[in-house]
Short mmCIF file of C-alpha atoms and ligand atoms in Angstrom, two decimals:
data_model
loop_
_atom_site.label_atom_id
_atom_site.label_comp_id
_atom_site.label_asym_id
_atom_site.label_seq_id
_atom_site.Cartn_x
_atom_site.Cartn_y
_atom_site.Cartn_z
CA UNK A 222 180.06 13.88 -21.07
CA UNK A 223 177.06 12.66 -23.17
CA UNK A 224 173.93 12.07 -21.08
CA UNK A 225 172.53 14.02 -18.04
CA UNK A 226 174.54 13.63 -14.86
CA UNK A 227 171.91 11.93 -11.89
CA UNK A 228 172.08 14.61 -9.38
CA UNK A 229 170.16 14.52 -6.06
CA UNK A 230 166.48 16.79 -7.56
CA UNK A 231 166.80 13.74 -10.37
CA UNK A 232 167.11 10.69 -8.10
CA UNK A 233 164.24 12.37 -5.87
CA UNK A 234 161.96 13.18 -8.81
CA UNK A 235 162.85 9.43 -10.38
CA UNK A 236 161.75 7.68 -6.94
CA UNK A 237 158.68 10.26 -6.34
CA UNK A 238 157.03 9.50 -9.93
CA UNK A 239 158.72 5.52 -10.26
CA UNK A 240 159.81 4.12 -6.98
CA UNK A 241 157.35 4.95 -4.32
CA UNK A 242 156.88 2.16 -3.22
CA UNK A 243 160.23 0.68 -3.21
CA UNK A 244 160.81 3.91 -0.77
CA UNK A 245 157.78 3.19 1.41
CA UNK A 246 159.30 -0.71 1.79
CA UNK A 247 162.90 0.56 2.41
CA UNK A 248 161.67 3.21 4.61
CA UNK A 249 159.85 0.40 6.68
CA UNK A 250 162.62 -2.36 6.99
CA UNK A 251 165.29 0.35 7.64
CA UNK A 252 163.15 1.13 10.91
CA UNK A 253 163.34 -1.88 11.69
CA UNK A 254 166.81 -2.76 10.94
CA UNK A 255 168.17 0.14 12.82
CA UNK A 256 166.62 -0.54 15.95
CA UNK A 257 168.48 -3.90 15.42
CA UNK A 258 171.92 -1.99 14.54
CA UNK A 259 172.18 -3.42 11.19
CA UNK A 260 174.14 -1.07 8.79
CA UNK A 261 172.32 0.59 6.41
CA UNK A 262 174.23 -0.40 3.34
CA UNK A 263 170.95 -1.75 1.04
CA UNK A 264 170.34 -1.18 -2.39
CA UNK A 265 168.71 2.62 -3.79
CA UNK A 266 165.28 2.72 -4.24
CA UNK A 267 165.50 3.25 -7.56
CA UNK A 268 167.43 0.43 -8.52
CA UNK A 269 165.26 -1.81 -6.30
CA UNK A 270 162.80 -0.90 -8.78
CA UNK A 271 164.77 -1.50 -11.51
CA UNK A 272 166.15 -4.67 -10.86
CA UNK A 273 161.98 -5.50 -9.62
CA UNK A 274 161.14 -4.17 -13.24
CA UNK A 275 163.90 -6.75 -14.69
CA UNK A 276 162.59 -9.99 -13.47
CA UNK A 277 159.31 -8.81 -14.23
CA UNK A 278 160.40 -8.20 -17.96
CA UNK A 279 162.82 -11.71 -18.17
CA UNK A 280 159.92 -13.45 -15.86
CA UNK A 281 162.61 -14.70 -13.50
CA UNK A 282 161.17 -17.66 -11.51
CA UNK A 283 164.35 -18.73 -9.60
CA UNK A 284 166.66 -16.03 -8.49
CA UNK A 285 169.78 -16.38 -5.67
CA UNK A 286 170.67 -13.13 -3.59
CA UNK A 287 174.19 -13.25 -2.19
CA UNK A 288 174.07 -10.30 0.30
CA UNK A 289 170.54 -10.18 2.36
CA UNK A 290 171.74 -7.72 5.13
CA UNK A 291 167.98 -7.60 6.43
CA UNK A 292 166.05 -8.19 3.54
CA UNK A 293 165.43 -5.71 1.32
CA UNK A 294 166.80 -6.66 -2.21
CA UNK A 295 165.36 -10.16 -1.66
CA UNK A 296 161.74 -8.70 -0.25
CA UNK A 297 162.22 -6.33 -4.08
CA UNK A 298 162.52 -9.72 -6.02
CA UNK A 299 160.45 -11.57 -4.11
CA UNK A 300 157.76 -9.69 -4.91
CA UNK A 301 158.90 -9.26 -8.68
CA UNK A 302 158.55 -12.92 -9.17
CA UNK A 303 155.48 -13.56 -7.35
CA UNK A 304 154.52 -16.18 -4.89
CA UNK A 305 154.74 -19.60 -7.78
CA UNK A 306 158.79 -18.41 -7.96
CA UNK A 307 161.87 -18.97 -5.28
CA UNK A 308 164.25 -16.25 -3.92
CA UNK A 309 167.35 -17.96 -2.15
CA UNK A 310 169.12 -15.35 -0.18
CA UNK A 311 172.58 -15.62 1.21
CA UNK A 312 174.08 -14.05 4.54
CA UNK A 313 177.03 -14.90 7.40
CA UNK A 314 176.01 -12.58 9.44
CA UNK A 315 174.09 -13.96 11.97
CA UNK A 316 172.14 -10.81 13.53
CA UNK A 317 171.37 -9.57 9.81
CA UNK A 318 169.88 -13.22 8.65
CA UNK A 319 167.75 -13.02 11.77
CA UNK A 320 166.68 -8.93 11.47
CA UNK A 321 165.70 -10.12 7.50
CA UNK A 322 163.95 -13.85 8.84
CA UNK A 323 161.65 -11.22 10.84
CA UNK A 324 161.09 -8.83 8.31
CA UNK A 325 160.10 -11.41 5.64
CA UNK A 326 157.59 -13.06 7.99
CA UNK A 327 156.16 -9.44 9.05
CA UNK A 328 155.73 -8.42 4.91
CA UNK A 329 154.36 -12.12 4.70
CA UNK A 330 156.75 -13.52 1.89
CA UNK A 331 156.96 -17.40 1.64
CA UNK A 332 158.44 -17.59 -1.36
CA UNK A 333 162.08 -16.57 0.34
CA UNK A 334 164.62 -19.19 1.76
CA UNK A 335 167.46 -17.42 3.62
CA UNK A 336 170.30 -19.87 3.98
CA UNK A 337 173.00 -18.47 6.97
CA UNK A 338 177.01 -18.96 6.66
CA UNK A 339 179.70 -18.22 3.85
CA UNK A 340 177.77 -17.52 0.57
CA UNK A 341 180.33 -19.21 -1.18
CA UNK A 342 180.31 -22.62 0.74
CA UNK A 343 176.30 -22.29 0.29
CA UNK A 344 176.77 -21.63 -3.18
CA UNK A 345 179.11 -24.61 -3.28
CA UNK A 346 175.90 -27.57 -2.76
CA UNK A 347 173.71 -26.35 -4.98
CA UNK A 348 173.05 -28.07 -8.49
CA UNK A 349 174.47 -26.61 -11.63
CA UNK A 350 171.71 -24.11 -14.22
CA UNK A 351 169.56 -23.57 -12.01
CA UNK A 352 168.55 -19.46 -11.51
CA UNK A 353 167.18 -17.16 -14.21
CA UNK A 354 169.00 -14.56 -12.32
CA UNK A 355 171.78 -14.13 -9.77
CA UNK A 356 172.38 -10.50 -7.69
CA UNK A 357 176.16 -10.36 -6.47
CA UNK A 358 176.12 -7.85 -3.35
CA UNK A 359 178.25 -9.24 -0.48
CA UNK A 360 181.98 -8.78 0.60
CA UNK A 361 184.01 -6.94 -2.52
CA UNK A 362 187.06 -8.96 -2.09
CA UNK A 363 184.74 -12.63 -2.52
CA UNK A 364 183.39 -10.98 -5.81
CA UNK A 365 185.53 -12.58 -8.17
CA UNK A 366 184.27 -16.26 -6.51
CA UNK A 367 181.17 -15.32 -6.49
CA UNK A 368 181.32 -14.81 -10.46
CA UNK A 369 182.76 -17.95 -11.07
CA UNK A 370 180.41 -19.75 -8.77
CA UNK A 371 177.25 -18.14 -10.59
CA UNK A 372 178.53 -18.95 -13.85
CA UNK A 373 177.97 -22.10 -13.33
CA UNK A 374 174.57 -21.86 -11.23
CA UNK A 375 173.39 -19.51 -13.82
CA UNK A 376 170.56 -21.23 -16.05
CA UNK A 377 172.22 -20.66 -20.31
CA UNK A 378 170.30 -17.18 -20.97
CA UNK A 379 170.54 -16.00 -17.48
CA UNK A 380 171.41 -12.65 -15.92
CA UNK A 381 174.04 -12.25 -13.47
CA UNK A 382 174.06 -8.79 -11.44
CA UNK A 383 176.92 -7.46 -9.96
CA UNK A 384 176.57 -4.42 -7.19
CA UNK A 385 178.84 -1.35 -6.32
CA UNK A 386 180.23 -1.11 -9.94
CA UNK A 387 181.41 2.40 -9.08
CA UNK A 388 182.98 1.05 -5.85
CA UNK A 389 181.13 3.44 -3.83
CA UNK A 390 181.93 6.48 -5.94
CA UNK A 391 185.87 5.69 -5.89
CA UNK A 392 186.41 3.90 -8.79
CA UNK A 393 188.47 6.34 -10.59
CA UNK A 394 189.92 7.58 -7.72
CA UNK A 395 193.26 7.52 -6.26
CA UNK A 396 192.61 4.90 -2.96
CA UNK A 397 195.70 5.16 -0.54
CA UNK A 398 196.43 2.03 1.17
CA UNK A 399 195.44 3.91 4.22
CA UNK A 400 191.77 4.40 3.11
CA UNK A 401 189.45 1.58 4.41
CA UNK A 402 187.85 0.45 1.19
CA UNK A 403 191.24 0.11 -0.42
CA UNK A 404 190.87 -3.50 -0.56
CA UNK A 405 187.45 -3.41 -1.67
CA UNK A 406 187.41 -0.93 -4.36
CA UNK A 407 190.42 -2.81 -6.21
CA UNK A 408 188.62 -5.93 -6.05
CA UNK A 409 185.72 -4.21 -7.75
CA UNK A 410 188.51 -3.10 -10.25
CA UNK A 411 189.04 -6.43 -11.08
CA UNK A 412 186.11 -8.09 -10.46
CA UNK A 413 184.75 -5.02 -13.16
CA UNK A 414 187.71 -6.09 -15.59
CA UNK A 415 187.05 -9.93 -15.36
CA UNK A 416 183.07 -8.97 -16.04
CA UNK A 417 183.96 -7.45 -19.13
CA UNK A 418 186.28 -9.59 -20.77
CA UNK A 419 184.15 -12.70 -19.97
CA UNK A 420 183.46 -14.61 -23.19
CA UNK A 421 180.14 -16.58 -22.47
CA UNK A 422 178.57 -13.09 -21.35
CA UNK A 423 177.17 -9.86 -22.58
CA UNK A 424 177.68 -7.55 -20.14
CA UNK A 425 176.98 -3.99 -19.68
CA UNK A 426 176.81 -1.38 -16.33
CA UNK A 427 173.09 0.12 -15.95
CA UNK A 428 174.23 3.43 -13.64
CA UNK A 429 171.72 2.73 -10.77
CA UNK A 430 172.52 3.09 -7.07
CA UNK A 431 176.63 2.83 -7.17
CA UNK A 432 176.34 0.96 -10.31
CA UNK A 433 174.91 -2.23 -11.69
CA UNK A 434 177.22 -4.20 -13.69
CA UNK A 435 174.79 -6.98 -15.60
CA UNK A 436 175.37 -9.97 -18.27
CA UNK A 437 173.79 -11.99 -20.31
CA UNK A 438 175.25 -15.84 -19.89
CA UNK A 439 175.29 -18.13 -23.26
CA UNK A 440 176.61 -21.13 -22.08
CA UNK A 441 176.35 -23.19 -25.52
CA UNK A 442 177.41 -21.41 -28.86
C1 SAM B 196 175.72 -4.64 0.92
S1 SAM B 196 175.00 -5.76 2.03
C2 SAM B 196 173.71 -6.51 1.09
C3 SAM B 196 172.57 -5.58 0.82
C4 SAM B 196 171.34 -6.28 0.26
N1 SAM B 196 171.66 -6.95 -1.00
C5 SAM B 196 170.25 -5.27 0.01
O1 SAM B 196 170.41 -4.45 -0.91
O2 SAM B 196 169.25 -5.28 0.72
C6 SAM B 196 176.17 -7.06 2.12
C7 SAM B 196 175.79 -8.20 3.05
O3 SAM B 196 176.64 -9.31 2.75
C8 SAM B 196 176.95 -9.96 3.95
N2 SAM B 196 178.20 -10.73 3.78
C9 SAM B 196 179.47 -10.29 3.81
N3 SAM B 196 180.33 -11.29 3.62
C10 SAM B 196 179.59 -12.40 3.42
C11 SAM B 196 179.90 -13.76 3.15
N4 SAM B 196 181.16 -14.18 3.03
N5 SAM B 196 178.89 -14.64 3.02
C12 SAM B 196 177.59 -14.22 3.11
N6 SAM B 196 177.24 -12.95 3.37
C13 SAM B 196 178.22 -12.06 3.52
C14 SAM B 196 177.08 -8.83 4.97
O4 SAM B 196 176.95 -9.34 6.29
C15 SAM B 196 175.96 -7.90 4.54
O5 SAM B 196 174.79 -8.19 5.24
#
């Protein structure tokens, strides 16, 4: 392969020199997510702080999360895009939405608005063009709905992100039917296949975490 394979002394010395911080804030809402028994299924520290690092570089004002769990990828962007900008974060679950509702008031972050139910009927009322930036990291099978829905809620030059590119580590693998992501790793297949062969995007994978598959929306030619 060309490149240097991430191995576990890389990711450590990445988040030790680049992402201490993003560790100190997952460390904290972890604590307080377990005691809740919410999974642990968040974001890597070091792609928090790349995708914090993003918004900072597009300066991202408006930016929908569909996925909170409790908190921590919206708590990363909300503090990316600074108090004068709006993180909408999207979650069914209702003992996640209200773990994340406590941990945004305890880090003091206004600037979130946590909507509870099916992202997708959420998604649904909301206005056409209207994020800088859109983070897809909710139910694998939904994924391909959640990409059409954001292409449209997706301001022209916008960013959509797409989680779990690598489908937890089993994207070239051989799933059996009997395995319990089977469903969810081939719809990251195809939700990875549609990405790429999307016309009105530019899309690449940035290999952070289980894989970040990101594109560049041009709505108008
Ligand atoms: C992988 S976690 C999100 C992690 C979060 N983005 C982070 O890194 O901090 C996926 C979340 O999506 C939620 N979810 C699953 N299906 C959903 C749906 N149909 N609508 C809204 N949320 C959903 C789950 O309850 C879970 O909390």
């Amino acid at each position: 392969m060309k490149g240097t394979p991430l191995t576990e002394q890389i990711f450590n010395y990445i988040v030790e020199h680049f992402a201490a911080d993003e560790a100190t804030l997952s460390e904290m809402m972890q604590k307080r997510a377990a005691e809740a028994g919410v999974p642990m299924i968040m974001i890597s520290e070091e792609q928090a702080k790349f995708i914090g690092f993003f918004l900072k570089a597009i300066k991202a004002r408006r930016v929908l999360d569909i996925g909170t769990l409790f908190g921590y990828s919206a708590a990363i962007m909300s503090k990316a895009i600074g108090a004068a900008g709006e993180v909408v974060t999207l979650e069914f679950d209702p003992l996640h939405a209200k773990v994340a509702h406590a941990n945004f008031k305890h880090l003091g972050l206004e600037n979130i608005s946590l909507l509870q139910g099916p992202a997708l009927d959420n998604m649904k009322t909301m206005q056409d063009g209207i994020f800088d930036f859109i983070m897809i990291d909710a139910d694998k099978i939904n994924y391909k709905h959640y990409l059409k829905e954001s292409l449209r809620l997706i301001k022209d030059g916008g960013i959509i992100a797409g989680d779990n590119a690598f489908a937890f580590g089993k994207l070239l693998e051989h799933v059996p039917e009997t395995d319990p992501d089977f469903i969810s790793v081939n719809a990251v297949r195809e939700f990875n296949e549609t990405f790429a062969s999307e016309k009105s995007m530019f899309s690449c994978v940035v290999p952070v975490g289980d894989g970040l598959v990101m594109g560049f929306v041009k709505k108008h030619k």
